[in-house]
Amino acid sequence: MASIQRIKPYEAKKAFTALLHKVAYKGRPVILESRGQDLAAIVPMEMLDQIMEEDEEDEEDWRLIQEALADPRNAKRIPWSEVRDELDRKHGINTTPRPRTRPRRRA
């Protein structure tokens, strides 16, 4: 993927129509920056829709987490070792961490 174009606000103002075309029709987001700081981004609607959808999913996940934590039946904490063993047993998910290996040095 090509790098995202960064442009100063006064440059964006001068070439707004071309910039809008690049974003809307070519699907290339643009970042507005000033003094080395990212200020804002202009993104295609499809990208914004995706971001908003993910945000809604995150909010729903957070709501479910809060409900689960508030449920008195969930007051007892379960050690990770028990969760790991159950995942291994029920779903065949091997959650045991792999030992780290060092890359071999070339002679």
XYZ file of N, CA and C in Angstrom:
321
model
N 0.850 -1.179 0.000
C 0.000 0.000 0.000
C 0.896 1.243 0.000
N 0.527 2.210 -0.778
C 1.294 3.451 -0.862
C 1.166 4.227 0.445
N 2.163 5.046 0.718
C 2.107 5.834 1.948
C 1.009 6.902 1.835
N 0.506 7.295 2.969
C -0.565 8.295 3.007
C 0.045 9.675 2.793
N -0.572 10.444 1.913
C -0.089 11.793 1.630
C -0.379 12.709 2.815
N 0.604 13.517 3.154
C 0.441 14.528 4.190
C 0.504 15.887 3.507
N -0.401 16.755 3.899
C -0.490 18.057 3.244
C -0.805 19.118 4.289
N -0.324 20.299 4.075
C -0.592 21.418 4.985
C -1.976 21.994 4.661
N -2.698 22.509 5.659
C -4.049 23.007 5.433
C -4.136 24.072 4.333
N -3.169 24.988 4.264
C -3.256 26.014 3.232
C -3.091 25.399 1.838
N -2.295 24.317 1.718
C -2.161 23.628 0.427
C -3.463 22.902 0.081
N -4.093 22.313 1.098
C -5.366 21.626 0.871
C -6.435 22.615 0.409
N -6.408 23.814 0.975
C -7.386 24.840 0.602
C -7.203 25.236 -0.862
N -5.945 25.385 -1.287
C -5.679 25.796 -2.671
C -6.105 24.726 -3.675
N -5.957 23.448 -3.311
C -6.241 22.366 -4.251
C -7.365 21.463 -3.734
N -8.370 22.074 -3.114
C -9.409 21.293 -2.446
C -10.148 20.345 -3.392
N -10.501 20.808 -4.586
C -11.252 19.963 -5.513
C -10.441 18.739 -5.914
N -9.178 18.934 -6.233
C -8.316 17.801 -6.609
C -8.122 16.853 -5.428
N -7.976 17.422 -4.254
C -7.806 16.625 -3.046
C -9.054 15.778 -2.779
N -10.199 16.399 -2.901
C -11.463 15.698 -2.706
C -11.622 14.558 -3.710
N -11.231 14.804 -4.950
C -11.297 13.775 -5.990
C -10.404 12.597 -5.614
N -9.193 12.883 -5.159
C -8.257 11.827 -4.784
C -8.831 10.963 -3.661
N -9.452 11.612 -2.702
C -10.003 10.879 -1.563
C -11.272 10.126 -1.959
N -12.208 10.816 -2.597
C -13.517 10.228 -2.872
C -13.487 9.174 -3.971
N -12.753 9.430 -5.026
C -12.826 8.547 -6.186
C -11.658 7.582 -6.304
N -10.528 7.923 -5.733
C -9.384 7.016 -5.789
C -9.190 6.276 -4.475
N -9.950 6.668 -3.446
C -9.906 5.968 -2.163
C -8.633 6.182 -1.376
N -7.951 7.288 -1.603
C -6.682 7.552 -0.915
C -6.889 8.589 0.193
N -6.728 8.184 1.445
C -6.865 9.153 2.533
C -5.723 10.169 2.520
N -5.974 11.325 3.092
C -4.983 12.397 3.178
C -4.963 12.896 4.617
N -3.768 13.159 5.124
C -3.625 13.698 6.474
C -3.246 15.172 6.373
N -3.957 16.013 7.104
C -3.626 17.423 7.200
C -2.682 17.591 8.379
N -1.549 18.242 8.120
C -0.576 18.417 9.187
C -0.086 19.858 9.231
N 0.323 20.255 10.419
C 0.871 21.585 10.612
C 1.983 21.494 11.641
N 3.129 22.027 11.295
C 4.300 22.031 12.178
C 4.663 20.630 12.659
N 4.548 19.671 11.745
C 4.914 18.293 12.073
C 3.885 17.528 12.873
N 2.750 18.148 13.176
C 1.688 17.496 13.943
C 0.539 17.119 13.018
N 0.058 15.879 13.129
C -1.133 15.476 12.393
C -2.349 16.132 13.036
N -3.132 16.847 12.212
C -4.301 17.558 12.727
C -5.598 16.804 12.475
N -5.742 16.300 11.260
C -6.988 15.652 10.870
C -6.716 14.782 9.654
N -7.688 13.947 9.342
C -7.575 13.109 8.151
C -8.839 13.261 7.313
N -8.660 13.247 6.016
C -9.786 13.220 5.090
C -9.784 11.814 4.511
N -10.870 11.088 4.740
C -10.925 9.682 4.337
C -12.154 9.425 3.472
N -12.099 8.396 2.618
C -13.272 8.029 1.824
C -14.425 7.581 2.735
N -15.641 7.744 2.270
C -16.810 7.385 3.075
C -16.799 5.914 3.467
N -16.336 5.040 2.572
C -16.302 3.608 2.888
C -15.408 3.350 4.101
N -14.291 4.060 4.151
C -13.372 3.904 5.270
C -13.998 4.434 6.553
N -14.668 5.568 6.467
C -15.337 6.128 7.645
C -16.436 5.187 8.131
N -17.203 4.625 7.199
C -18.255 3.672 7.581
C -17.659 2.479 8.323
N -16.537 1.984 7.829
C -15.879 0.848 8.469
C -15.392 1.220 9.874
N -14.807 2.401 10.002
C -14.325 2.866 11.303
C -15.499 2.989 12.278
N -16.601 3.577 11.808
C -17.762 3.761 12.677
C -18.366 2.420 13.093
N -18.401 1.474 12.159
C -18.943 0.142 12.459
C -18.073 -0.547 13.515
N -16.764 -0.458 13.362
C -15.861 -1.053 14.342
C -16.023 -0.385 15.701
N -16.229 0.922 15.706
C -16.424 1.655 16.953
C -17.691 1.177 17.655
N -18.759 0.965 16.889
C -20.008 0.474 17.475
C -19.822 -0.927 18.050
N -19.059 -1.783 17.327
C -18.786 -3.122 17.824
C -17.981 -3.058 19.116
N -17.011 -2.152 19.173
C -16.215 -1.988 20.387
C -17.089 -1.549 21.558
N -18.008 -0.622 21.309
C -18.912 -0.165 22.365
C -19.786 -1.301 22.859
N -20.271 -2.132 21.936
C -21.104 -3.280 22.317
C -20.283 -4.276 23.135
N -19.047 -4.532 22.713
C -18.177 -5.433 23.474
C -17.958 -4.897 24.881
N -17.699 -3.599 24.988
C -17.474 -2.990 26.293
C -18.716 -3.108 27.178
N -19.895 -2.907 26.584
C -21.141 -3.038 27.342
C -21.300 -4.467 27.872
N -21.000 -5.465 27.031
C -21.108 -6.858 27.447
C -20.098 -7.194 28.549
N -18.902 -6.636 28.447
C -17.888 -6.857 29.477
C -18.371 -6.280 30.803
N -18.922 -5.054 30.767
C -19.413 -4.423 31.990
C -20.546 -5.236 32.610
N -21.445 -5.761 31.776
C -22.533 -6.596 32.284
C -21.985 -7.854 32.953
N -21.021 -8.484 32.304
C -20.436 -9.707 32.852
C -19.743 -9.433 34.179
N -19.032 -8.317 34.263
C -18.342 -7.985 35.508
C -19.331 -7.647 36.630
N -20.478 -7.085 36.287
C -21.477 -6.715 37.292
C -22.275 -7.924 37.779
N -22.277 -9.006 37.017
C -23.038 -10.203 37.379
C -22.382 -10.872 38.590
N -23.122 -11.046 39.695
C -22.526 -11.647 40.894
C -22.001 -13.061 40.667
N -22.542 -13.764 39.695
C -22.053 -15.120 39.402
C -20.619 -15.104 38.882
N -20.157 -13.939 38.425
C -18.800 -13.832 37.879
C -17.825 -13.216 38.879
N -18.205 -13.183 40.151
C -17.358 -12.555 41.161
C -16.067 -13.332 41.392
N -16.126 -14.656 41.250
C -14.940 -15.484 41.471
C -14.026 -15.374 40.252
N -12.779 -15.039 40.498
C -11.796 -14.949 39.414
C -11.288 -16.349 39.080
N -11.052 -16.583 37.793
C -10.556 -17.873 37.331
C -9.102 -17.707 36.906
N -8.207 -18.479 37.459
C -6.802 -18.369 37.068
C -6.612 -18.719 35.598
N -5.657 -18.039 34.948
C -5.383 -18.269 33.530
C -5.041 -19.726 33.274
N -4.357 -20.390 34.184
C -3.980 -21.793 33.961
C -5.221 -22.666 33.778
N -6.299 -22.395 34.536
C -7.543 -23.156 34.382
C -8.213 -22.856 33.041
N -8.236 -21.587 32.663
C -8.832 -21.205 31.381
C -8.058 -21.855 30.238
N -6.727 -21.791 30.320
C -5.871 -22.377 29.289
C -6.123 -23.875 29.158
N -6.189 -24.577 30.291
C -6.407 -26.023 30.256
C -7.771 -26.360 29.650
N -8.785 -25.553 29.984
C -10.120 -25.804 29.434
C -10.157 -25.563 27.928
N -9.495 -24.507 27.475
C -9.424 -24.253 26.027
C -8.724 -25.401 25.312
N -7.641 -25.880 25.902
C -6.916 -27.008 25.316
C -7.819 -28.239 25.237
N -8.519 -28.520 26.326
C -9.340 -29.713 26.433
C -10.576 -29.648 25.528
N -11.312 -28.542 25.578
C -12.583 -28.455 24.844
C -12.419 -28.145 23.365
N -11.459 -27.295 23.038
C -11.383 -26.794 21.670
C -10.093 -27.143 20.947
N -9.222 -27.837 21.630
C -7.961 -28.206 21.002
C -7.074 -27.011 20.694
N -7.288 -25.931 21.438
C -6.483 -24.730 21.237
C -5.269 -24.836 22.143
N -4.105 -24.909 21.537
C -2.886 -25.002 22.329
C -2.436 -23.592 22.692
N -2.662 -23.227 23.940
C -2.329 -21.874 24.392
C -1.019 -21.842 25.162
N -0.329 -22.976 25.210
C 0.949 -23.013 25.911
C 1.958 -22.180 25.131
N 2.600 -21.243 25.792
C 3.552 -20.405 25.058
C 4.726 -21.225 24.528
N 5.147 -20.876 23.326
C 6.293 -21.559 22.739
C 7.565 -20.992 23.339
N 8.552 -21.859 23.522
C 9.818 -21.319 24.037
C 10.470 -20.439 22.976
N 11.078 -19.369 23.425
C 11.752 -18.464 22.494
C 13.049 -19.097 22.040
N 13.294 -18.963 20.780
C 14.558 -19.465 20.256
C 15.351 -18.299 19.712
N 16.634 -18.362 19.911
C 17.492 -17.307 19.396
C 17.856 -17.624 17.955
N 17.926 -16.599 17.117
C 18.374 -16.871 15.749
C 19.822 -17.319 15.762
N 20.111 -18.228 14.865
C 21.479 -18.729 14.784
C 22.407 -17.669 14.229
N 23.562 -17.606 14.843
C 24.579 -16.667 14.335
C 25.317 -17.312 13.183
N 25.583 -16.483 12.212
C 26.371 -16.968 11.072
C 27.848 -16.954 11.435
N 28.506 -17.984 10.998
C 29.953 -18.086 11.300
C 30.777 -17.291 10.333
